[in-house]
Amino acid sequence: MRGGVGAPLRPAAWSCLHTFQKLNQRRDISSWLTRWFPKTPAKSVVAQKTPIKVELVAGKTYRWCVCGRSKKQPFCDGSHFFQRTGLSPLKFKAQETRTVALCTCKATQKAPYCDGTHRSERVQKAEVGSPL
Protein backbone atom coordinates (compact mmCIF):
# COMPACT_ATOMS: atom_id res chain seq x y z
CA MET A 1 0.00 0.00 0.00
CA ARG A 2 1.52 3.24 -1.11
CA GLY A 3 1.21 6.42 1.02
CA GLY A 4 -0.96 4.76 3.69
CA VAL A 5 -0.65 5.02 7.46
CA GLY A 6 2.78 3.94 8.59
CA ALA A 7 4.28 4.28 5.11
CA PRO A 8 7.61 6.07 4.87
CA LEU A 9 7.39 9.79 4.04
CA ARG A 10 8.35 10.89 0.55
CA PRO A 11 10.74 13.85 -0.02
CA ALA A 12 7.83 16.27 -0.60
CA ALA A 13 6.34 15.31 2.77
CA TRP A 14 9.73 15.83 4.47
CA SER A 15 9.90 19.31 2.97
CA CYS A 16 6.44 20.14 4.26
CA LEU A 17 7.28 18.80 7.72
CA HIS A 18 10.55 20.77 7.77
CA THR A 19 8.69 24.00 6.84
CA PHE A 20 6.13 23.36 9.60
CA GLN A 21 8.93 22.87 12.16
CA LYS A 22 10.57 26.16 11.09
CA LEU A 23 7.27 28.00 11.51
CA ASN A 24 6.89 26.56 15.00
CA GLN A 25 10.43 27.71 15.87
CA ARG A 26 9.61 31.24 14.69
CA ARG A 27 6.44 31.23 16.77
CA ASP A 28 8.46 30.13 19.81
CA ILE A 29 10.96 32.93 19.21
CA SER A 30 8.25 35.55 18.76
CA SER A 31 6.56 34.53 22.02
CA TRP A 32 9.94 34.75 23.76
CA LEU A 33 10.52 38.20 22.28
CA THR A 34 7.04 39.34 23.31
CA ARG A 35 7.74 38.33 26.90
CA TRP A 36 11.05 40.22 27.00
CA PHE A 37 10.04 43.15 24.82
CA PRO A 38 6.34 43.89 25.32
CA LYS A 39 4.59 45.90 22.60
CA THR A 40 3.01 48.13 25.23
CA PRO A 41 5.71 49.48 27.54
CA ALA A 42 5.14 49.61 31.27
CA LYS A 43 4.59 53.00 32.88
CA SER A 44 7.44 54.75 34.62
CA VAL A 45 7.30 54.61 38.40
CA VAL A 46 8.16 57.33 40.91
CA ALA A 47 11.71 56.62 42.08
CA GLN A 48 11.86 59.55 44.51
CA LYS A 49 9.88 62.73 45.09
CA THR A 50 12.84 65.10 44.91
CA PRO A 51 15.44 65.62 42.17
CA ILE A 52 19.07 64.58 42.51
CA LYS A 53 21.80 67.14 41.92
CA VAL A 54 24.72 65.78 39.92
CA GLU A 55 27.74 67.27 38.21
CA LEU A 56 27.71 66.51 34.51
CA VAL A 57 31.04 66.55 32.65
CA ALA A 58 31.16 68.22 29.23
CA GLY A 59 31.27 65.71 26.37
CA LYS A 60 30.39 62.72 28.55
CA THR A 61 27.38 60.57 27.59
CA TYR A 62 24.87 59.62 30.29
CA ARG A 63 21.88 57.29 30.39
CA TRP A 64 19.03 58.68 32.48
CA CYS A 65 16.64 56.11 33.97
CA VAL A 66 13.21 56.44 32.34
CA CYS A 67 11.49 53.54 34.08
CA GLY A 68 12.17 54.61 37.69
CA ARG A 69 13.28 51.12 38.72
CA SER A 70 17.06 51.68 38.72
CA LYS A 71 18.88 51.35 42.03
CA LYS A 72 21.43 53.93 40.75
CA GLN A 73 19.04 56.88 40.34
CA PRO A 74 18.99 59.07 38.38
CA PHE A 75 21.02 56.88 36.02
CA CYS A 76 20.13 53.56 34.42
CA ASP A 77 21.41 50.26 35.85
CA GLY A 78 19.58 47.97 33.39
CA SER A 79 16.57 47.27 35.63
CA HIS A 80 14.20 48.19 32.76
CA PHE A 81 15.49 45.18 30.82
CA PHE A 82 15.47 42.62 33.62
CA GLN A 83 12.02 43.68 34.78
CA ARG A 84 10.77 43.55 31.17
CA THR A 85 9.35 47.08 31.12
CA GLY A 86 9.73 47.72 27.40
CA LEU A 87 11.28 51.09 28.31
CA SER A 88 14.77 52.30 27.46
CA PRO A 89 17.02 54.87 29.16
CA LEU A 90 17.33 58.38 27.75
CA LYS A 91 20.85 58.77 26.38
CA PHE A 92 22.19 62.32 26.44
CA LYS A 93 25.53 64.10 26.17
CA ALA A 94 26.46 66.94 28.53
CA GLN A 95 27.19 70.13 26.58
CA GLU A 96 29.12 71.74 29.43
CA THR A 97 30.44 70.81 32.85
CA ARG A 98 27.90 71.96 35.42
CA THR A 99 25.74 70.84 38.33
CA VAL A 100 22.14 70.10 37.38
CA ALA A 101 19.04 68.68 39.05
CA LEU A 102 17.96 65.44 37.35
CA CYS A 103 14.37 64.27 37.72
CA THR A 104 13.59 61.18 39.78
CA CYS A 105 9.78 61.47 39.87
CA LYS A 106 9.81 60.61 36.12
CA ALA A 107 6.99 63.10 35.42
CA THR A 108 9.13 65.96 34.09
CA GLN A 109 8.34 67.51 30.70
CA LYS A 110 12.03 68.40 30.24
CA ALA A 111 13.66 65.00 30.67
CA PRO A 112 16.18 64.31 32.07
CA TYR A 113 16.13 67.63 33.90
CA CYS A 114 13.83 68.46 36.79
CA ASP A 115 11.10 70.98 35.92
CA GLY A 116 9.47 71.06 39.37
CA THR A 117 6.71 68.57 38.58
CA HIS A 118 7.64 66.64 41.74
CA ARG A 119 5.95 69.43 43.74
CA SER A 120 2.58 68.70 42.12
CA GLU A 121 -0.19 67.15 44.18
CA ARG A 122 -0.33 64.19 41.78
CA VAL A 123 3.32 63.26 42.41
CA GLN A 124 3.23 64.02 46.14
CA LYS A 125 0.20 61.74 46.62
CA ALA A 126 1.81 58.88 44.66
CA GLU A 127 3.67 56.13 46.46
CA VAL A 128 7.37 55.72 45.69
CA GLY A 129 7.63 52.76 43.32
CA SER A 130 4.14 53.23 41.88
CA PRO A 131 3.23 54.56 38.43
CA LEU A 132 1.63 57.98 38.02
PDB file of C-alpha atoms in Angstrom:
ATOM      1  CA  MET A   1       0.000   0.000   0.000  1.00  0.00           C
ATOM      2  CA  ARG A   2       1.516   3.240  -1.115  1.00  0.00           C
ATOM      3  CA  GLY A   3       1.211   6.420   1.018  1.00  0.00           C
ATOM      4  CA  GLY A   4      -0.963   4.758   3.693  1.00  0.00           C
ATOM      5  CA  VAL A   5      -0.645   5.020   7.459  1.00  0.00           C
ATOM      6  CA  GLY A   6       2.777   3.942   8.593  1.00  0.00           C
ATOM      7  CA  ALA A   7       4.279   4.278   5.111  1.00  0.00           C
ATOM      8  CA  PRO A   8       7.608   6.072   4.868  1.00  0.00           C
ATOM      9  CA  LEU A   9       7.392   9.789   4.040  1.00  0.00           C
ATOM     10  CA  ARG A  10       8.354  10.892   0.553  1.00  0.00           C
ATOM     11  CA  PRO A  11      10.742  13.849  -0.020  1.00  0.00           C
ATOM     12  CA  ALA A  12       7.835  16.274  -0.598  1.00  0.00           C
ATOM     13  CA  ALA A  13       6.343  15.310   2.766  1.00  0.00           C
ATOM     14  CA  TRP A  14       9.730  15.830   4.473  1.00  0.00           C
ATOM     15  CA  SER A  15       9.903  19.313   2.967  1.00  0.00           C
ATOM     16  CA  CYS A  16       6.440  20.140   4.258  1.00  0.00           C
ATOM     17  CA  LEU A  17       7.277  18.797   7.716  1.00  0.00           C
ATOM     18  CA  HIS A  18      10.545  20.773   7.767  1.00  0.00           C
ATOM     19  CA  THR A  19       8.688  23.997   6.840  1.00  0.00           C
ATOM     20  CA  PHE A  20       6.129  23.364   9.597  1.00  0.00           C
ATOM     21  CA  GLN A  21       8.931  22.868  12.159  1.00  0.00           C
ATOM     22  CA  LYS A  22      10.566  26.160  11.092  1.00  0.00           C
ATOM     23  CA  LEU A  23       7.268  27.998  11.510  1.00  0.00           C
ATOM     24  CA  ASN A  24       6.893  26.565  15.005  1.00  0.00           C
ATOM     25  CA  GLN A  25      10.432  27.709  15.867  1.00  0.00           C
ATOM     26  CA  ARG A  26       9.612  31.241  14.692  1.00  0.00           C
ATOM     27  CA  ARG A  27       6.443  31.228  16.769  1.00  0.00           C
ATOM     28  CA  ASP A  28       8.460  30.135  19.812  1.00  0.00           C
ATOM     29  CA  ILE A  29      10.959  32.935  19.207  1.00  0.00           C
ATOM     30  CA  SER A  30       8.251  35.546  18.758  1.00  0.00           C
ATOM     31  CA  SER A  31       6.556  34.533  22.022  1.00  0.00           C
ATOM     32  CA  TRP A  32       9.941  34.746  23.765  1.00  0.00           C
ATOM     33  CA  LEU A  33      10.518  38.203  22.278  1.00  0.00           C
ATOM     34  CA  THR A  34       7.043  39.337  23.311  1.00  0.00           C
ATOM     35  CA  ARG A  35       7.740  38.334  26.898  1.00  0.00           C
ATOM     36  CA  TRP A  36      11.053  40.218  27.004  1.00  0.00           C
ATOM     37  CA  PHE A  37      10.037  43.152  24.816  1.00  0.00           C
ATOM     38  CA  PRO A  38       6.344  43.893  25.322  1.00  0.00           C
ATOM     39  CA  LYS A  39       4.589  45.896  22.600  1.00  0.00           C
ATOM     40  CA  THR A  40       3.005  48.131  25.226  1.00  0.00           C
ATOM     41  CA  PRO A  41       5.705  49.484  27.540  1.00  0.00           C
ATOM     42  CA  ALA A  42       5.142  49.615  31.273  1.00  0.00           C
ATOM     43  CA  LYS A  43       4.589  52.998  32.881  1.00  0.00           C
ATOM     44  CA  SER A  44       7.443  54.753  34.622  1.00  0.00           C
ATOM     45  CA  VAL A  45       7.302  54.614  38.401  1.00  0.00           C
ATOM     46  CA  VAL A  46       8.160  57.329  40.912  1.00  0.00           C
ATOM     47  CA  ALA A  47      11.707  56.615  42.081  1.00  0.00           C
ATOM     48  CA  GLN A  48      11.856  59.551  44.509  1.00  0.00           C
ATOM     49  CA  LYS A  49       9.882  62.733  45.094  1.00  0.00           C
ATOM     50  CA  THR A  50      12.843  65.095  44.906  1.00  0.00           C
ATOM     51  CA  PRO A  51      15.440  65.620  42.171  1.00  0.00           C
ATOM     52  CA  ILE A  52      19.067  64.579  42.513  1.00  0.00           C
ATOM     53  CA  LYS A  53      21.800  67.143  41.916  1.00  0.00           C
ATOM     54  CA  VAL A  54      24.724  65.779  39.923  1.00  0.00           C
ATOM     55  CA  GLU A  55      27.735  67.268  38.214  1.00  0.00           C
ATOM     56  CA  LEU A  56      27.706  66.505  34.509  1.00  0.00           C
ATOM     57  CA  VAL A  57      31.039  66.548  32.654  1.00  0.00           C
ATOM     58  CA  ALA A  58      31.158  68.222  29.232  1.00  0.00           C
ATOM     59  CA  GLY A  59      31.271  65.714  26.370  1.00  0.00           C
ATOM     60  CA  LYS A  60      30.391  62.723  28.549  1.00  0.00           C
ATOM     61  CA  THR A  61      27.385  60.570  27.591  1.00  0.00           C
ATOM     62  CA  TYR A  62      24.870  59.619  30.289  1.00  0.00           C
ATOM     63  CA  ARG A  63      21.880  57.292  30.385  1.00  0.00           C
ATOM     64  CA  TRP A  64      19.026  58.678  32.480  1.00  0.00           C
ATOM     65  CA  CYS A  65      16.642  56.113  33.967  1.00  0.00           C
ATOM     66  CA  VAL A  66      13.212  56.445  32.344  1.00  0.00           C
ATOM     67  CA  CYS A  67      11.489  53.535  34.085  1.00  0.00           C
ATOM     68  CA  GLY A  68      12.174  54.613  37.687  1.00  0.00           C
ATOM     69  CA  ARG A  69      13.275  51.117  38.724  1.00  0.00           C
ATOM     70  CA  SER A  70      17.057  51.677  38.720  1.00  0.00           C
ATOM     71  CA  LYS A  71      18.884  51.347  42.029  1.00  0.00           C
ATOM     72  CA  LYS A  72      21.430  53.926  40.754  1.00  0.00           C
ATOM     73  CA  GLN A  73      19.042  56.878  40.339  1.00  0.00           C
ATOM     74  CA  PRO A  74      18.992  59.074  38.382  1.00  0.00           C
ATOM     75  CA  PHE A  75      21.023  56.883  36.020  1.00  0.00           C
ATOM     76  CA  CYS A  76      20.132  53.562  34.416  1.00  0.00           C
ATOM     77  CA  ASP A  77      21.413  50.259  35.845  1.00  0.00           C
ATOM     78  CA  GLY A  78      19.575  47.972  33.393  1.00  0.00           C
ATOM     79  CA  SER A  79      16.566  47.271  35.630  1.00  0.00           C
ATOM     80  CA  HIS A  80      14.201  48.190  32.760  1.00  0.00           C
ATOM     81  CA  PHE A  81      15.488  45.178  30.819  1.00  0.00           C
ATOM     82  CA  PHE A  82      15.471  42.616  33.616  1.00  0.00           C
ATOM     83  CA  GLN A  83      12.024  43.683  34.783  1.00  0.00           C
ATOM     84  CA  ARG A  84      10.766  43.548  31.170  1.00  0.00           C
ATOM     85  CA  THR A  85       9.348  47.084  31.117  1.00  0.00           C
ATOM     86  CA  GLY A  86       9.734  47.717  27.396  1.00  0.00           C
ATOM     87  CA  LEU A  87      11.276  51.088  28.307  1.00  0.00           C
ATOM     88  CA  SER A  88      14.770  52.302  27.461  1.00  0.00           C
ATOM     89  CA  PRO A  89      17.018  54.867  29.159  1.00  0.00           C
ATOM     90  CA  LEU A  90      17.329  58.380  27.750  1.00  0.00           C
ATOM     91  CA  LYS A  91      20.846  58.771  26.381  1.00  0.00           C
ATOM     92  CA  PHE A  92      22.192  62.317  26.439  1.00  0.00           C
ATOM     93  CA  LYS A  93      25.526  64.100  26.175  1.00  0.00           C
ATOM     94  CA  ALA A  94      26.457  66.942  28.530  1.00  0.00           C
ATOM     95  CA  GLN A  95      27.189  70.129  26.581  1.00  0.00           C
ATOM     96  CA  GLU A  96      29.116  71.742  29.432  1.00  0.00           C
ATOM     97  CA  THR A  97      30.441  70.810  32.849  1.00  0.00           C
ATOM     98  CA  ARG A  98      27.904  71.957  35.424  1.00  0.00           C
ATOM     99  CA  THR A  99      25.741  70.844  38.327  1.00  0.00           C
ATOM    100  CA  VAL A 100      22.136  70.099  37.378  1.00  0.00           C
ATOM    101  CA  ALA A 101      19.036  68.676  39.052  1.00  0.00           C
ATOM    102  CA  LEU A 102      17.958  65.443  37.347  1.00  0.00           C
ATOM    103  CA  CYS A 103      14.370  64.274  37.716  1.00  0.00           C
ATOM    104  CA  THR A 104      13.587  61.185  39.781  1.00  0.00           C
ATOM    105  CA  CYS A 105       9.781  61.468  39.870  1.00  0.00           C
ATOM    106  CA  LYS A 106       9.808  60.611  36.124  1.00  0.00           C
ATOM    107  CA  ALA A 107       6.994  63.103  35.423  1.00  0.00           C
ATOM    108  CA  THR A 108       9.129  65.963  34.085  1.00  0.00           C
ATOM    109  CA  GLN A 109       8.336  67.507  30.705  1.00  0.00           C
ATOM    110  CA  LYS A 110      12.027  68.403  30.241  1.00  0.00           C
ATOM    111  CA  ALA A 111      13.660  64.995  30.674  1.00  0.00           C
ATOM    112  CA  PRO A 112      16.177  64.308  32.066  1.00  0.00           C
ATOM    113  CA  TYR A 113      16.128  67.634  33.895  1.00  0.00           C
ATOM    114  CA  CYS A 114      13.833  68.463  36.787  1.00  0.00           C
ATOM    115  CA  ASP A 115      11.096  70.977  35.923  1.00  0.00           C
ATOM    116  CA  GLY A 116       9.469  71.063  39.369  1.00  0.00           C
ATOM    117  CA  THR A 117       6.705  68.571  38.582  1.00  0.00           C
ATOM    118  CA  HIS A 118       7.638  66.639  41.738  1.00  0.00           C
ATOM    119  CA  ARG A 119       5.949  69.432  43.737  1.00  0.00           C
ATOM    120  CA  SER A 120       2.578  68.705  42.122  1.00  0.00           C
ATOM    121  CA  GLU A 121      -0.194  67.150  44.179  1.00  0.00           C
ATOM    122  CA  ARG A 122      -0.329  64.187  41.779  1.00  0.00           C
ATOM    123  CA  VAL A 123       3.320  63.265  42.412  1.00  0.00           C
ATOM    124  CA  GLN A 124       3.231  64.017  46.135  1.00  0.00           C
ATOM    125  CA  LYS A 125       0.204  61.737  46.616  1.00  0.00           C
ATOM    126  CA  ALA A 126       1.814  58.880  44.657  1.00  0.00           C
ATOM    127  CA  GLU A 127       3.674  56.129  46.464  1.00  0.00           C
ATOM    128  CA  VAL A 128       7.373  55.722  45.686  1.00  0.00           C
ATOM    129  CA  GLY A 129       7.626  52.758  43.321  1.00  0.00           C
ATOM    130  CA  SER A 130       4.141  53.227  41.883  1.00  0.00           C
ATOM    131  CA  PRO A 131       3.229  54.562  38.432  1.00  0.00           C
ATOM    132  CA  LEU A 132       1.627  57.983  38.015  1.00  0.00           C
TER     133      LEU A 132
END
